[in-house]
CSV table of C-alpha atoms in Angstrom, one decimal:
chain,number,residue,atom,x,y,z
A,1,MET,CA,160.7,56.8,56.9
A,2,ASP,CA,158.8,53.6,56.1
A,3,ASP,CA,156.3,51.8,58.4
A,4,VAL,CA,158.9,49.4,59.7
A,5,ALA,CA,161.3,52.1,60.7
A,6,SER,CA,158.5,54.2,62.2
A,7,GLY,CA,157.0,51.3,64.1
A,8,ILE,CA,153.6,52.0,62.6
A,9,ALA,CA,152.1,48.9,61.0
A,10,PRO,CA,148.3,48.7,61.0
A,11,ASP,CA,146.7,45.2,60.9
A,12,ILE,CA,145.3,45.7,57.5
A,13,GLU,CA,143.6,42.3,57.3
A,14,ALA,CA,141.8,43.0,60.5
A,15,ALA,CA,140.8,46.5,59.3
A,16,VAL,CA,139.3,45.1,56.1
A,17,SER,CA,137.5,42.3,58.0
A,18,PHE,CA,136.0,44.9,60.4
A,19,ALA,CA,134.8,47.0,57.5
A,20,GLN,CA,133.2,43.9,56.0
A,21,ALA,CA,131.5,43.1,59.3
A,22,LEU,CA,130.1,46.7,59.5
A,23,VAL,CA,128.8,46.6,55.9
A,24,ARG,CA,126.9,43.4,56.6
A,25,LEU,CA,124.8,45.2,59.2
A,26,ARG,CA,121.8,47.1,57.8
A,27,THR,CA,122.0,50.3,59.7
A,28,VAL,CA,119.7,52.4,57.6
A,29,ASP,CA,118.7,55.9,58.8
A,30,ALA,CA,115.0,55.7,58.0
A,31,ALA,CA,112.1,57.8,59.3
A,32,GLY,CA,110.6,56.2,62.4
A,33,ALA,CA,113.3,53.6,62.8
A,34,THR,CA,113.7,52.5,66.5
A,35,GLU,CA,117.1,50.9,65.9
A,36,VAL,CA,119.8,52.1,63.5
A,37,GLU,CA,123.4,52.2,64.8
A,38,ARG,CA,122.9,50.0,67.8
A,39,PRO,CA,124.2,46.7,66.3
A,40,ALA,CA,127.2,48.4,64.6
A,41,VAL,CA,128.0,50.3,67.8
A,42,ALA,CA,128.0,47.0,69.7
A,43,LEU,CA,130.6,45.7,67.3
A,44,VAL,CA,132.7,48.9,67.6
A,45,ARG,CA,132.5,48.7,71.4
A,46,ARG,CA,133.6,45.1,71.5
A,47,LEU,CA,136.7,46.1,69.5
A,48,PHE,CA,137.4,49.0,71.8
A,49,ASP,CA,137.1,46.6,74.7
A,50,ASP,CA,139.6,44.2,73.0
A,51,PHE,CA,142.0,47.1,72.6
A,52,GLY,CA,141.6,48.1,76.2
A,53,TRP,CA,140.2,51.6,75.2
A,54,PRO,CA,137.9,53.2,77.8
A,55,CYS,CA,134.8,54.2,76.0
A,56,GLU,CA,131.3,55.5,76.6
A,57,VAL,CA,128.1,54.6,74.8
A,58,THR,CA,125.5,57.3,75.0
A,59,GLU,CA,121.9,56.9,73.7
A,60,ILE,CA,121.1,60.1,71.8
A,61,ALA,CA,117.7,58.9,70.5
A,62,PRO,CA,116.0,55.4,70.7
A,63,GLY,CA,118.4,53.0,68.9
A,64,ARG,CA,120.8,55.8,68.1
A,65,PRO,CA,123.9,55.7,70.3
A,66,ASN,CA,127.2,57.5,70.1
A,67,VAL,CA,130.3,55.5,71.1
A,68,VAL,CA,133.4,57.5,72.0
A,69,ALA,CA,136.8,56.1,73.2
A,70,VAL,CA,139.7,58.1,74.7
A,71,VAL,CA,143.2,56.7,73.9
A,72,GLU,CA,145.9,58.2,76.2
A,73,GLY,CA,149.2,58.4,74.5
A,74,GLY,CA,151.3,57.9,77.6
A,75,GLY,CA,154.0,60.2,76.2
A,76,GLY,CA,153.4,63.2,78.4
A,77,LEU,CA,151.3,66.4,78.0
A,78,GLY,CA,150.0,67.2,74.6
A,79,PRO,CA,146.9,68.1,72.5
A,80,THR,CA,143.8,66.1,71.9
A,81,LEU,CA,143.1,64.9,68.3
A,82,MET,CA,139.8,63.4,67.4
A,83,PHE,CA,139.0,60.9,64.6
A,84,GLU,CA,135.3,60.9,63.7
A,85,GLY,CA,133.0,58.8,61.7
A,86,HIS,CA,129.5,57.4,61.5
A,87,VAL,CA,127.9,54.0,60.8
A,88,ASP,CA,124.4,54.9,59.7
A,89,VAL,CA,123.7,54.7,56.0
A,90,VAL,CA,121.0,55.7,53.6
A,91,THR,CA,118.6,53.2,52.1
A,92,GLU,CA,119.7,50.8,49.5
A,93,GLY,CA,116.6,51.5,47.4
A,94,ASP,CA,115.4,48.5,45.4
A,95,PRO,CA,118.0,45.6,45.9
A,96,ALA,CA,117.1,44.4,42.4
A,97,ASP,CA,118.9,47.5,41.0
A,98,TRP,CA,122.2,46.3,42.6
A,99,SER,CA,124.5,43.8,40.9
A,100,VAL,CA,125.6,42.6,44.4
A,101,ASP,CA,123.9,42.0,47.8
A,102,PRO,CA,123.8,45.5,49.3
A,103,TYR,CA,124.6,44.0,52.7
A,104,GLY,CA,126.7,41.0,51.6
A,105,GLY,CA,130.1,42.7,52.3
A,106,GLU,CA,131.4,40.9,49.2
A,107,ILE,CA,135.0,41.4,48.2
A,108,ARG,CA,135.4,41.0,44.4
A,109,ASP,CA,137.8,42.5,41.9
A,110,GLY,CA,139.8,44.2,44.7
A,111,ARG,CA,136.7,46.0,45.9
A,112,LEU,CA,134.5,45.8,49.0
A,113,TRP,CA,130.9,46.1,47.8
A,114,GLY,CA,127.8,47.2,49.7
A,115,ARG,CA,125.8,50.0,51.2
A,116,GLY,CA,128.1,52.0,53.5
A,117,ALA,CA,131.3,50.5,52.1
A,118,ALA,CA,132.5,54.0,51.1
A,119,ASP,CA,130.1,56.2,53.2
A,120,MET,CA,131.6,55.5,55.5
A,121,LYS,CA,132.2,52.2,57.2
A,122,SER,CA,135.6,51.7,55.7
A,123,GLY,CA,136.6,55.1,57.1
A,124,VAL,CA,135.5,54.0,60.5
A,125,ALA,CA,137.5,50.7,60.2
A,126,ALA,CA,140.6,52.6,58.9
A,127,MET,CA,140.6,55.3,61.7
A,128,ILE,CA,140.2,52.7,64.5
A,129,HIS,CA,143.0,50.5,63.2
A,130,GLY,CA,145.2,53.5,62.4
A,131,VAL,CA,144.9,54.7,66.0
A,132,ARG,CA,145.6,51.2,67.2
A,133,ALA,CA,148.7,51.0,65.1
A,134,LEU,CA,150.0,54.3,66.5
A,135,GLN,CA,149.3,53.1,70.1
A,136,ARG,CA,151.2,49.8,69.5
A,137,ALA,CA,154.1,51.8,68.0
A,138,GLY,CA,154.9,53.3,71.4
A,139,PRO,CA,154.0,56.3,73.5
A,140,PHE,CA,152.9,59.6,72.0
A,141,PRO,CA,152.0,62.9,73.6
A,142,GLY,CA,148.5,63.9,74.4
A,143,ARG,CA,145.6,61.7,73.5
A,144,ILE,CA,143.2,60.6,70.7
A,145,VAL,CA,139.5,60.6,70.8
A,146,VAL,CA,137.8,58.1,68.6
A,147,GLY,CA,134.2,59.0,68.0
A,148,VAL,CA,131.5,57.1,66.1
A,149,LEU,CA,128.6,59.4,66.1
A,150,CYS,CA,125.0,58.7,65.2
A,151,ASP,CA,122.5,60.2,62.8
A,152,GLU,CA,125.0,61.8,60.4
A,153,GLU,CA,122.7,61.0,57.4
A,154,GLY,CA,119.8,62.8,59.2
A,155,LEU,CA,120.0,65.8,61.5
A,156,MET,CA,123.4,65.0,62.9
A,157,LEU,CA,122.0,64.5,66.4
A,158,GLY,CA,125.1,62.6,67.5
A,159,ALA,CA,127.5,65.4,66.5
A,160,LYS,CA,125.3,68.0,68.1
A,161,ALA,CA,125.3,66.0,71.4
A,162,PHE,CA,129.0,65.5,71.3
A,163,ALA,CA,129.7,69.1,70.6
A,164,ALA,CA,127.8,70.0,73.8
A,165,SER,CA,129.7,67.5,75.9
A,166,ALA,CA,132.6,68.3,78.3
A,167,LEU,CA,134.9,66.1,76.2
A,168,ALA,CA,134.4,68.2,73.1
A,169,ARG,CA,135.9,71.2,75.0
A,170,ARG,CA,139.2,69.2,75.4
A,171,VAL,CA,139.5,68.4,71.6
A,172,ASP,CA,141.9,70.6,69.7
A,173,ALA,CA,141.3,69.3,66.1
A,174,VAL,CA,139.3,66.7,64.3
A,175,ILE,CA,139.9,64.5,61.3
A,176,VAL,CA,136.6,63.4,59.8
A,177,CYS,CA,137.1,60.2,57.8
A,178,GLU,CA,134.4,60.6,55.1
A,179,PRO,CA,135.2,59.4,51.6
A,180,GLU,CA,136.9,62.2,49.6
A,181,GLY,CA,138.9,60.3,47.0
A,182,TYR,CA,142.4,61.1,48.4
A,183,GLU,CA,141.6,64.8,48.6
A,184,VAL,CA,142.4,66.7,51.8
A,185,CYS,CA,139.2,68.8,52.3
A,186,ALA,CA,139.9,71.8,54.5
A,187,SER,CA,136.6,73.4,53.4
A,188,ALA,CA,133.0,72.2,53.2
A,189,ARG,CA,130.0,73.6,51.6
A,190,GLY,CA,127.2,74.8,53.8
A,191,GLY,CA,123.6,73.5,53.7
A,192,ILE,CA,120.2,75.1,54.4
A,193,ARG,CA,117.1,73.0,54.3
A,194,LEU,CA,113.9,75.0,53.9
A,195,ARG,CA,110.3,74.0,54.0
A,196,LEU,CA,107.8,76.3,52.1
A,197,ASP,CA,104.1,75.7,53.2
A,198,LEU,CA,101.7,77.1,50.6
A,199,ASP,CA,98.2,78.0,51.9
A,200,GLY,CA,95.4,78.5,49.4
A,201,ALA,CA,91.7,77.6,49.3
A,202,MET,CA,90.1,74.3,48.4
A,203,ALA,CA,87.5,74.0,45.7
A,204,HIS,CA,85.9,71.7,43.1
A,205,GLY,CA,88.2,70.8,40.2
A,206,ALA,CA,85.4,72.0,37.9
A,207,MET,CA,85.3,75.4,39.6
A,208,PRO,CA,88.9,76.7,39.7
A,209,GLN,CA,87.7,80.2,39.9
A,210,GLN,CA,86.5,79.4,43.5
A,211,ALA,CA,90.0,78.2,44.5
A,212,ARG,CA,93.3,79.7,45.4
A,213,ASN,CA,95.4,76.9,43.9
A,214,PRO,CA,98.6,76.1,45.9
A,215,LEU,CA,99.8,73.8,43.1
A,216,VAL,CA,99.8,76.6,40.6
A,217,ALA,CA,101.6,78.7,43.2
A,218,ALA,CA,104.1,75.8,43.8
A,219,ALA,CA,105.0,75.8,40.1
A,220,ARG,CA,105.7,79.5,40.3
A,221,VAL,CA,107.7,79.1,43.5
A,222,VAL,CA,109.9,76.5,42.0
A,223,ASP,CA,110.6,78.8,39.1
A,224,SER,CA,111.4,81.6,41.6
A,225,LEU,CA,114.1,79.4,43.2
A,226,ALA,CA,116.0,79.4,39.9
A,227,ARG,CA,116.0,83.2,40.1
A,228,ALA,CA,117.1,83.1,43.7
A,229,GLN,CA,120.0,80.9,42.7
A,230,GLU,CA,121.0,83.4,39.9
A,231,TRP,CA,120.8,86.2,42.5
A,232,ALA,CA,123.0,84.3,44.9
A,233,ARG,CA,125.7,83.6,42.3
A,234,ASP,CA,125.8,87.2,41.3
A,235,ARG,CA,125.9,88.3,44.9
A,236,TYR,CA,128.6,85.9,46.3
A,237,GLY,CA,130.5,84.8,43.2
A,238,THR,CA,132.4,81.5,43.0
A,239,HIS,CA,134.7,80.0,45.6
A,240,THR,CA,138.0,78.4,44.3
A,241,ARG,CA,137.1,74.9,45.4
A,242,ALA,CA,133.5,75.1,46.8
A,243,GLY,CA,131.9,76.5,43.7
A,244,SER,CA,128.8,78.7,43.9
A,245,VAL,CA,125.5,78.7,45.7
A,246,THR,CA,122.9,76.3,44.5
A,247,VAL,CA,119.1,76.5,45.4
A,248,THR,CA,117.5,73.2,44.5
A,249,PRO,CA,113.8,72.2,44.9
A,250,THR,CA,113.7,68.7,46.2
A,251,VAL,CA,110.1,68.1,47.3
A,252,VAL,CA,106.8,69.2,45.8
A,253,ARG,CA,103.7,67.7,47.5
A,254,GLY,CA,100.0,68.6,47.4
A,255,GLY,CA,96.7,67.1,46.5
A,256,ASP,CA,95.2,63.6,46.8
A,257,PRO,CA,95.9,61.1,44.0
A,258,ASP,CA,92.5,59.5,44.8
A,259,GLN,CA,90.6,62.8,44.3
A,260,PHE,CA,91.6,64.3,41.0
A,261,ASN,CA,88.4,66.5,41.1
A,262,VAL,CA,89.6,68.4,44.2
A,263,ILE,CA,91.8,71.4,44.2
A,264,PRO,CA,93.8,71.2,47.5
A,265,ALA,CA,94.1,74.0,50.1
A,266,HIS,CA,97.8,73.3,50.9
A,267,ALA,CA,101.0,72.2,49.3
A,268,VAL,CA,104.7,71.9,50.3
A,269,VAL,CA,107.9,72.7,48.5
A,270,GLY,CA,111.2,71.5,50.0
A,271,VAL,CA,114.4,73.3,49.2
A,272,ASP,CA,118.0,72.3,49.5
A,273,VAL,CA,120.4,75.3,49.5
A,274,ARG,CA,124.2,74.6,49.3
A,275,THR,CA,126.5,77.5,50.0
A,276,MET,CA,130.2,78.3,50.0
A,277,PRO,CA,132.5,80.2,52.4
A,278,GLY,CA,131.5,83.9,52.4
A,279,ALA,CA,127.8,83.4,51.7
A,280,ASP,CA,125.4,85.0,54.2
A,281,HIS,CA,122.9,82.4,55.2
A,282,ASP,CA,120.4,84.9,56.8
A,283,GLU,CA,120.4,87.0,53.6
A,284,LEU,CA,119.9,83.9,51.5
A,285,ILE,CA,117.0,82.7,53.6
A,286,GLU,CA,115.3,86.1,53.4
A,287,THR,CA,115.8,86.2,49.6
A,288,VAL,CA,114.2,82.9,49.1
A,289,ARG,CA,111.3,84.0,51.4
A,290,GLU,CA,110.8,87.2,49.4
A,291,PHE,CA,111.1,85.5,46.0
A,292,SER,CA,108.7,82.7,46.9
A,293,ALA,CA,106.2,85.0,48.5
A,294,GLU,CA,106.1,87.2,45.5
A,295,ALA,CA,105.7,84.2,43.1
A,296,ALA,CA,102.9,82.7,45.1
A,297,ALA,CA,101.0,85.9,45.6
A,298,GLY,CA,100.2,86.0,41.9
A,299,ALA,CA,98.0,82.9,42.5
A,300,GLY,CA,96.5,84.3,45.7
A,301,VAL,CA,98.5,81.9,47.9
A,302,SER,CA,100.5,82.7,51.0
A,303,VAL,CA,103.9,81.1,51.9
A,304,ARG,CA,105.2,80.2,55.3
A,305,LEU,CA,109.0,79.5,55.3
A,306,THR,CA,110.5,77.2,58.0
A,307,VAL,CA,114.3,76.7,58.4
A,308,VAL,CA,114.6,72.9,59.0
A,309,ASP,CA,118.3,73.0,59.3
A,310,ASP,CA,121.1,75.5,58.8
A,311,ARG,CA,124.7,74.3,58.5
A,312,PRO,CA,127.4,76.9,57.7
A,313,ALA,CA,130.1,76.5,55.1
A,314,ILE,CA,133.4,76.0,56.8
A,315,GLU,CA,137.0,76.6,55.8
A,316,LEU,CA,140.2,75.8,57.7
A,317,PRO,CA,143.5,77.4,56.6
A,318,GLU,CA,145.7,75.0,54.7
A,319,THR,CA,148.5,76.0,57.1
A,320,HIS,CA,146.6,74.7,60.2
A,321,PRO,CA,148.7,72.1,62.0
A,322,VAL,CA,146.1,69.3,61.6
A,323,VAL,CA,146.0,70.0,57.8
A,324,THR,CA,149.8,70.1,57.4
A,325,ALA,CA,150.1,66.9,59.5
A,326,LEU,CA,147.6,65.1,57.2
A,327,VAL,CA,149.3,66.4,54.1
A,328,ASP,CA,152.7,65.2,55.3
A,329,ALA,CA,151.3,61.9,56.3
A,330,HIS,CA,149.8,61.4,52.9
A,331,ARG,CA,153.1,62.3,51.2
A,332,ARG,CA,154.9,59.8,53.5
A,333,VAL,CA,152.6,56.9,52.5
A,334,HIS,CA,152.0,57.8,48.8
A,335,GLY,CA,155.2,59.6,47.8
A,336,THR,CA,153.4,62.7,46.5
A,337,PRO,CA,151.3,65.4,48.2
A,338,PRO,CA,147.5,65.1,48.1
A,339,PRO,CA,145.3,67.5,46.2
A,340,PHE,CA,143.1,69.8,48.2
A,341,GLY,CA,139.3,69.7,47.7
A,342,THR,CA,136.0,70.7,49.2
A,343,VAL,CA,133.4,68.5,50.8
A,344,PRO,CA,130.4,68.9,48.4
A,345,GLY,CA,127.9,68.3,51.1
A,346,THR,CA,128.1,68.7,54.9
A,347,THR,CA,129.6,66.3,57.4
A,348,ASP,CA,129.5,65.9,61.2
A,349,GLY,CA,132.6,68.1,61.0
A,350,THR,CA,130.4,71.0,60.0
A,351,VAL,CA,128.4,70.7,63.2
A,352,LEU,CA,131.5,70.2,65.4
A,353,THR,CA,132.9,73.4,64.0
A,354,ARG,CA,129.6,75.4,64.2
A,355,ASP,CA,128.6,74.2,67.7
A,356,ALA,CA,132.0,73.6,69.4
A,357,GLY,CA,134.4,75.7,67.4
A,358,LEU,CA,136.5,72.7,66.6
A,359,PRO,CA,138.9,72.9,63.6
A,360,THR,CA,137.9,70.0,61.2
A,361,VAL,CA,139.4,68.5,58.1
A,362,VAL,CA,137.9,65.7,56.0
A,363,TYR,CA,139.9,62.9,54.4
A,364,GLY,CA,138.8,59.3,54.0
A,365,PRO,CA,138.7,56.2,51.8
A,366,GLY,CA,136.2,55.8,48.9
A,367,GLY,CA,135.3,57.8,45.8
A,368,LYS,CA,134.2,61.3,46.3
A,369,TRP,CA,131.0,60.9,44.3
A,370,ILE,CA,130.1,57.2,45.0
A,371,ALA,CA,128.0,57.8,48.2
A,372,HIS,CA,124.3,57.0,48.1
A,373,GLN,CA,124.5,55.3,44.8
A,374,LYS,CA,123.7,51.7,43.9
A,375,ASP,CA,126.7,49.3,43.8
A,376,GLU,CA,128.6,51.3,46.3
A,377,TYR,CA,132.1,50.1,46.8
A,378,VAL,CA,135.6,51.0,48.1
A,379,GLU,CA,138.9,49.8,46.8
A,380,VAL,CA,140.2,47.3,49.4
A,381,HIS,CA,143.7,48.6,49.3
A,382,GLU,CA,142.5,52.1,50.4
A,383,ILE,CA,141.5,50.8,53.8
A,384,GLY,CA,145.0,50.0,54.7
A,385,GLU,CA,146.5,53.1,53.1
A,386,TYR,CA,144.2,55.4,55.0
A,387,ALA,CA,144.9,53.5,58.3
A,388,ARG,CA,148.6,54.2,57.7
A,389,VAL,CA,148.0,57.9,56.9
A,390,TYR,CA,145.8,58.4,59.9
A,391,ALA,CA,148.4,56.9,62.2
A,392,HIS,CA,151.2,59.0,60.8
A,393,ALA,CA,149.1,62.2,60.8
A,394,ALA,CA,148.2,61.7,64.4
A,395,ARG,CA,151.8,61.2,65.4
A,396,GLU,CA,152.8,64.3,63.4
A,397,TYR,CA,150.1,66.5,64.8
A,398,LEU,CA,150.4,65.4,68.4
A,399,THR,CA,154.2,65.5,68.4
A,400,ARG,CA,154.6,68.8,66.7
A,401,THR,CA,151.9,70.6,68.7
A,402,ALA,CA,153.2,69.2,72.0
A,403,ALA,CA,156.7,70.5,71.2
A,404,ASN,CA,155.5,73.9,70.1
A,405,PRO,CA,152.0,74.6,71.5
A,406,SER,CA,152.0,78.1,70.0
A,407,VAL,CA,151.5,76.7,66.5
A,408,SER,CA,148.0,75.4,67.4
A,409,PRO,CA,145.3,78.1,67.2
């Protein structure tokens, strides 16, 4: 059935223009920022108001609002499907490294360029206009929640707040519209952020025998992380799509560059652990603690481990109704079934599953590996394609589940 026969016809020009408008807003998730999503959320809310969608804006932190709309289908009782995205972005870095203005929203060579074009302002535009297209096509059972949640690039405060809300308890499934390069990702790797504080003893650089040097210990700790990764791979193996556990040092900090003649008393090592379904996070954390403590002890230094964040790996059966609806919708639009994949990082969906038990699947416009790089872009045609898939997937999921509630877990 084509879009004309189905009555589903997203306003693609409007969706592209809206994605451009979002990219032109510098909504960088930076430490200490007092305003991040607010201007983009104001733009989203105006569009919701234009569509007549009741919505609520909730300030989660200063300058960090969630905006959530509920679109009633008008077609009788049915489940609640959520589309979810975010409008905060990582820094552009040095603009001189870009070949385009990071916030110009330029369309050139069939691509929309700029920070957030793929991750994930085009996904936000596509999901909103996809839902609007479904609404204009006629009544559907149940309802759709459209959520633009804050702080995805940080600690996911917006997703945590939504997961604790009364509305979350009414949601039956979530499509997260992050860029995955046409893959349907029913699984996502987990993430653990660890901080290792190394405590030694300060001394003069000419008298190292008087010190317990945390920098020497830090080098040994970093080496121990490679051994922890090998242990984890032997312990948990390799997941078909999510790969194996990685244990990666990302921060080493200690000493004062203005005092080369001082051995510091303290140092910090930051660790990014990525996991796959089946890995035991508690066991992994304890293993890193033991390996790092043993490594540092050789330099007379103690280690304090702090879990900064702990996000589980998640996996939804490929037979789940929201997954099959998305697969069928992709086939309808593209003529062939989509490949399955795994989210290499974590998304708000991870938190929505962990904290509220919501089934989540990830599928959105943009290359899978383009996020956070210079010269970020999305193919313009993808914005309309994904809007169409979202509309068809919502109709399929809501209609099938309303007709046969027993198929929804």
